[in-house]
Amino acid sequence: MENRKLIFCTKEQIPAGVEFIRASLTRRKLPSKEIARALLSAEEVLARLVDNASGGGEQVAIEIGGLFGSVEIRFRARGSAFGAADIEKEILFEQEDEEANEVLRRMLDKLLGDRLQIKNANGVNHVLMRVRKSRYSGLIYTLLALMFGVLTGFAMHALLPDETAGSISAYVFSPVYTVFMNALKMIVAPLVFFSVASSIADFGDIKALGRIAVRVVAMYLCTSMIAIGVGLLTYRIFPIGDTSLASVVSSTAAADTIAKGESVTISIKDTLIGVVPTDVVSPFQKADMLGIIFLAVVLGLSAASLGGKYPLAIELLTTFNAIFSKITAVLVKFIPLVVFCSMAKMMISMNLKSLLNVIVWVPVIYFGDFLMIGVYLILLLLLTGLNPLVFLARYYPAMFTAFSFGSSNAALPSSMKQCDEMGVSPKVYSFSLPLGATINMDGSCISLMISTLFFAKIFGVAVTGGTLLTLFIAIMVLSVGSPGVPGGNLVCIALLVPQIGIPAEAISLVMGVYPIVSMMQTCANVTGDAAVTVIAAKHEKLFDIEKYYQRQKAN
């Protein structure tokens, strides 16, 4: 904290404290809107601290500072406890019209939100007010965690006995990673369910919703077809594959993955039928996102139809959505720690010999994924007229989260947050992003095509026009049914390659380095989800273009 000011606990000195805050924020060149919002809350906080002071002569400490571009105000004073709700009541002036009161409450929720934290410890009130959240702090912490994780894991792999390194990974890194992923899996299903349901219930215009749904699904299918083409083009540019690798294929190493795919079928009919679950509970037990989205759509439409007579139905959905969003926001704060454990665990278990055998496979798939991200940016420019570089500047935290975890579902909360900050209406992203995390696997399409052609060259399988058509259809179906969890694409590869005469055991060649590829393909997946979401929102006039460019102007 750079600045400190003490004011005596009298109401007459509150304006001096407010002026101190105004001057400090102005020196930091914050936009006038952010300063005005901070001053409105700060004045009420000071007034409450003064009113709750434990005795005369008490002082209120004000500190202003922050790291990596963030700006925070901290207040401290002795006194009786109070909460954010008390501050809200001070600002809120009740209207006779209940609808007007609801509008005011929503404005205050947006004004305060997670920006104000209040606690009382040993008779001292501590108030933290976040004026501006840094664009870079989350990325910096996560990048540092990733680098330290890689270095730590590599050093342990190289310097410690395998048994010792394995024990540390098994008893330290793996539990942290597993607990976080379990918590995320626990929260994603209800988050998606209530997000989609509340969005549909609050939408109002069902015809417009249907139009958005058709547009989003059509664009997802189109980008998936483009992705398959990008995978083919990438392989034509870099025709990798060495027949000598066929001799190191291990049937034992791939046995578990192949077994997972035995119950999966490549069928458009089964995929469509599976959208409608047989009961309400099983989609949540199996993390069946298509089934969860279907149930959410049904519930949302029902609540919307009853909204006039039973407004509580819509309010309940909105409340549960806020609850699970809050839980998710808390979980997201642990991402740097989990990234460190994940990277260290991966490097400890990395088979360096396998890496050397198929090292060329990794950059080729990365090239295809980067090429696909370029396609998204071109589509954004052509279909919306928006600056695609701003999209990258605003959405990169979600891309990095997806890269770190290699899971579309794990990146979903971050993706929804970034789309909201870009100006996309929740009516669009709360539906399109969960759907995209399930059916839009463009990065997976690219890796499936490249991997299959890579294995075909290793095993000497001729690739004809008919073979490519078979691959195209199979990859489209698999991309829709591929689970949004780490490793799901390996099962898809094991299912796909036998379609053209390649043994499923071929996946043993890439299993050791697959997590590296999974990270980048997931990054491409979620970037495609967001690009389609922005395009759909822009065409439906549910997009705030000023908000999209706001941060560029502010900085």
Short mmCIF file of N, CA, C and O in Angstrom, two decimals, residues 29-74:
data_model
loop_
_atom_site.label_atom_id
_atom_site.label_comp_id
_atom_site.label_asym_id
_atom_site.label_seq_id
_atom_site.Cartn_x
_atom_site.Cartn_y
_atom_site.Cartn_z
N LYS A 29 -4.93 7.78 -12.59
CA LYS A 29 -5.53 7.95 -13.91
C LYS A 29 -6.66 6.96 -14.17
O LYS A 29 -6.79 6.41 -15.28
N LEU A 30 -7.48 6.73 -13.15
CA LEU A 30 -8.65 5.89 -13.34
C LEU A 30 -9.74 6.67 -14.07
O LEU A 30 -9.84 7.90 -13.91
N PRO A 31 -10.57 6.00 -14.86
CA PRO A 31 -11.67 6.69 -15.54
C PRO A 31 -12.63 7.31 -14.53
O PRO A 31 -12.78 6.82 -13.40
N SER A 32 -13.28 8.39 -14.92
CA SER A 32 -14.17 9.13 -14.02
C SER A 32 -15.32 8.25 -13.51
O SER A 32 -15.75 8.39 -12.36
N LYS A 33 -15.81 7.30 -14.34
CA LYS A 33 -16.89 6.42 -13.91
C LYS A 33 -16.45 5.53 -12.75
O LYS A 33 -17.19 5.32 -11.79
N GLU A 34 -15.24 4.99 -12.84
CA GLU A 34 -14.73 4.13 -11.79
C GLU A 34 -14.52 4.92 -10.50
O GLU A 34 -14.79 4.43 -9.40
N ILE A 35 -14.03 6.15 -10.64
CA ILE A 35 -13.81 7.00 -9.46
C ILE A 35 -15.13 7.32 -8.79
O ILE A 35 -15.26 7.23 -7.56
N ALA A 36 -16.13 7.70 -9.60
CA ALA A 36 -17.44 8.05 -9.04
C ALA A 36 -18.07 6.87 -8.31
O ALA A 36 -18.64 7.02 -7.22
N ARG A 37 -17.96 5.70 -8.88
CA ARG A 37 -18.51 4.50 -8.26
C ARG A 37 -17.81 4.20 -6.94
O ARG A 37 -18.44 3.87 -5.94
N ALA A 38 -16.49 4.35 -6.94
CA ALA A 38 -15.72 4.09 -5.72
C ALA A 38 -16.06 5.10 -4.63
O ALA A 38 -16.22 4.74 -3.46
N LEU A 39 -16.20 6.37 -5.01
CA LEU A 39 -16.49 7.41 -4.01
C LEU A 39 -17.86 7.22 -3.39
O LEU A 39 -18.05 7.47 -2.19
N LEU A 40 -18.84 6.79 -4.19
CA LEU A 40 -20.18 6.56 -3.67
C LEU A 40 -20.16 5.50 -2.57
O LEU A 40 -20.74 5.68 -1.50
N SER A 41 -19.46 4.40 -2.82
CA SER A 41 -19.37 3.33 -1.83
C SER A 41 -18.49 3.74 -0.65
O SER A 41 -18.80 3.45 0.51
N ALA A 42 -17.36 4.44 -0.95
CA ALA A 42 -16.42 4.82 0.10
C ALA A 42 -17.05 5.76 1.11
O ALA A 42 -16.81 5.64 2.33
N GLU A 43 -17.86 6.68 0.64
CA GLU A 43 -18.51 7.62 1.56
C GLU A 43 -19.43 6.89 2.53
O GLU A 43 -19.45 7.20 3.73
N GLU A 44 -20.17 5.91 2.02
CA GLU A 44 -21.07 5.16 2.89
C GLU A 44 -20.29 4.27 3.86
O GLU A 44 -20.69 4.08 5.01
N VAL A 45 -19.15 3.72 3.41
CA VAL A 45 -18.31 2.91 4.29
C VAL A 45 -17.78 3.77 5.44
O VAL A 45 -17.81 3.38 6.62
N LEU A 46 -17.28 4.96 5.12
CA LEU A 46 -16.76 5.85 6.15
C LEU A 46 -17.84 6.25 7.14
O LEU A 46 -17.61 6.29 8.36
N ALA A 47 -19.04 6.55 6.63
CA ALA A 47 -20.14 6.93 7.50
C ALA A 47 -20.49 5.78 8.46
O ALA A 47 -20.74 5.99 9.65
N ARG A 48 -20.51 4.56 7.93
CA ARG A 48 -20.84 3.40 8.76
C ARG A 48 -19.73 3.16 9.79
O ARG A 48 -20.01 2.83 10.95
N LEU A 49 -18.47 3.31 9.41
CA LEU A 49 -17.36 3.14 10.35
C LEU A 49 -17.44 4.17 11.48
O LEU A 49 -17.17 3.86 12.64
N VAL A 50 -17.82 5.39 11.13
CA VAL A 50 -17.97 6.45 12.13
C VAL A 50 -19.13 6.13 13.08
O VAL A 50 -19.00 6.22 14.31
N ASP A 51 -20.27 5.73 12.51
CA ASP A 51 -21.45 5.42 13.33
C ASP A 51 -21.20 4.24 14.26
O ASP A 51 -21.74 4.19 15.37
N ASN A 52 -20.40 3.27 13.80
CA ASN A 52 -20.16 2.07 14.60
C ASN A 52 -18.91 2.17 15.47
O ASN A 52 -18.51 1.18 16.08
N ALA A 53 -18.30 3.35 15.50
CA ALA A 53 -17.08 3.51 16.29
C ALA A 53 -17.34 3.21 17.76
O ALA A 53 -18.38 3.56 18.31
N SER A 54 -16.39 2.55 18.39
CA SER A 54 -16.60 2.10 19.76
C SER A 54 -16.50 3.21 20.78
O SER A 54 -16.90 3.05 21.92
N GLY A 55 -15.93 4.37 20.43
CA GLY A 55 -15.82 5.46 21.38
C GLY A 55 -15.21 6.68 20.73
O GLY A 55 -14.74 6.65 19.60
N GLY A 56 -15.24 7.78 21.42
CA GLY A 56 -14.70 9.02 20.87
C GLY A 56 -13.20 8.93 20.67
O GLY A 56 -12.49 8.26 21.41
N GLY A 57 -12.71 9.67 19.69
CA GLY A 57 -11.29 9.70 19.45
C GLY A 57 -10.74 8.55 18.63
O GLY A 57 -9.55 8.50 18.36
N GLU A 58 -11.61 7.60 18.26
CA GLU A 58 -11.15 6.49 17.43
C GLU A 58 -10.75 7.01 16.05
O GLU A 58 -11.28 8.01 15.56
N GLN A 59 -9.84 6.33 15.41
CA GLN A 59 -9.37 6.76 14.10
C GLN A 59 -9.74 5.73 13.03
O GLN A 59 -9.81 4.54 13.30
N VAL A 60 -9.96 6.24 11.83
CA VAL A 60 -10.20 5.40 10.66
C VAL A 60 -8.96 5.46 9.78
O VAL A 60 -8.53 6.55 9.39
N ALA A 61 -8.38 4.32 9.48
CA ALA A 61 -7.21 4.25 8.61
C ALA A 61 -7.66 3.96 7.19
O ALA A 61 -8.48 3.08 6.96
N ILE A 62 -7.14 4.72 6.25
CA ILE A 62 -7.44 4.52 4.83
C ILE A 62 -6.13 4.23 4.11
O ILE A 62 -5.18 5.01 4.20
N GLU A 63 -6.09 3.14 3.39
CA GLU A 63 -4.91 2.77 2.61
C GLU A 63 -5.34 2.48 1.17
O GLU A 63 -6.35 1.83 0.94
N ILE A 64 -4.55 2.96 0.22
CA ILE A 64 -4.87 2.77 -1.19
C ILE A 64 -3.64 2.21 -1.90
O ILE A 64 -2.53 2.74 -1.74
N GLY A 65 -3.81 1.14 -2.63
CA GLY A 65 -2.69 0.55 -3.35
C GLY A 65 -3.16 -0.59 -4.24
O GLY A 65 -4.33 -0.63 -4.64
N GLY A 66 -2.26 -1.54 -4.54
CA GLY A 66 -2.62 -2.66 -5.40
C GLY A 66 -1.43 -3.13 -6.20
O GLY A 66 -0.43 -2.41 -6.34
N LEU A 67 -1.52 -4.34 -6.74
CA LEU A 67 -0.45 -4.94 -7.53
C LEU A 67 -0.89 -5.17 -8.97
O LEU A 67 -2.07 -5.43 -9.23
N PHE A 68 0.06 -5.10 -9.90
CA PHE A 68 -0.17 -5.44 -11.32
C PHE A 68 -1.32 -4.63 -11.93
O PHE A 68 -2.07 -5.13 -12.76
N GLY A 69 -1.47 -3.37 -11.50
CA GLY A 69 -2.51 -2.53 -12.10
C GLY A 69 -3.83 -2.55 -11.38
O GLY A 69 -4.73 -1.79 -11.73
N SER A 70 -4.01 -3.41 -10.38
CA SER A 70 -5.24 -3.41 -9.61
C SER A 70 -5.20 -2.24 -8.62
O SER A 70 -4.13 -1.78 -8.23
N VAL A 71 -6.38 -1.77 -8.20
CA VAL A 71 -6.47 -0.68 -7.23
C VAL A 71 -7.44 -1.10 -6.14
O VAL A 71 -8.58 -1.50 -6.43
N GLU A 72 -6.99 -1.03 -4.89
CA GLU A 72 -7.80 -1.42 -3.74
C GLU A 72 -7.76 -0.34 -2.68
O GLU A 72 -6.74 0.34 -2.51
N ILE A 73 -8.88 -0.19 -1.98
CA ILE A 73 -8.95 0.73 -0.84
C ILE A 73 -9.24 -0.11 0.40
O ILE A 73 -10.17 -0.92 0.40
N ARG A 74 -8.45 0.08 1.44
CA ARG A 74 -8.65 -0.65 2.69
C ARG A 74 -8.97 0.36 3.80
O ARG A 74 -8.27 1.36 3.95
#
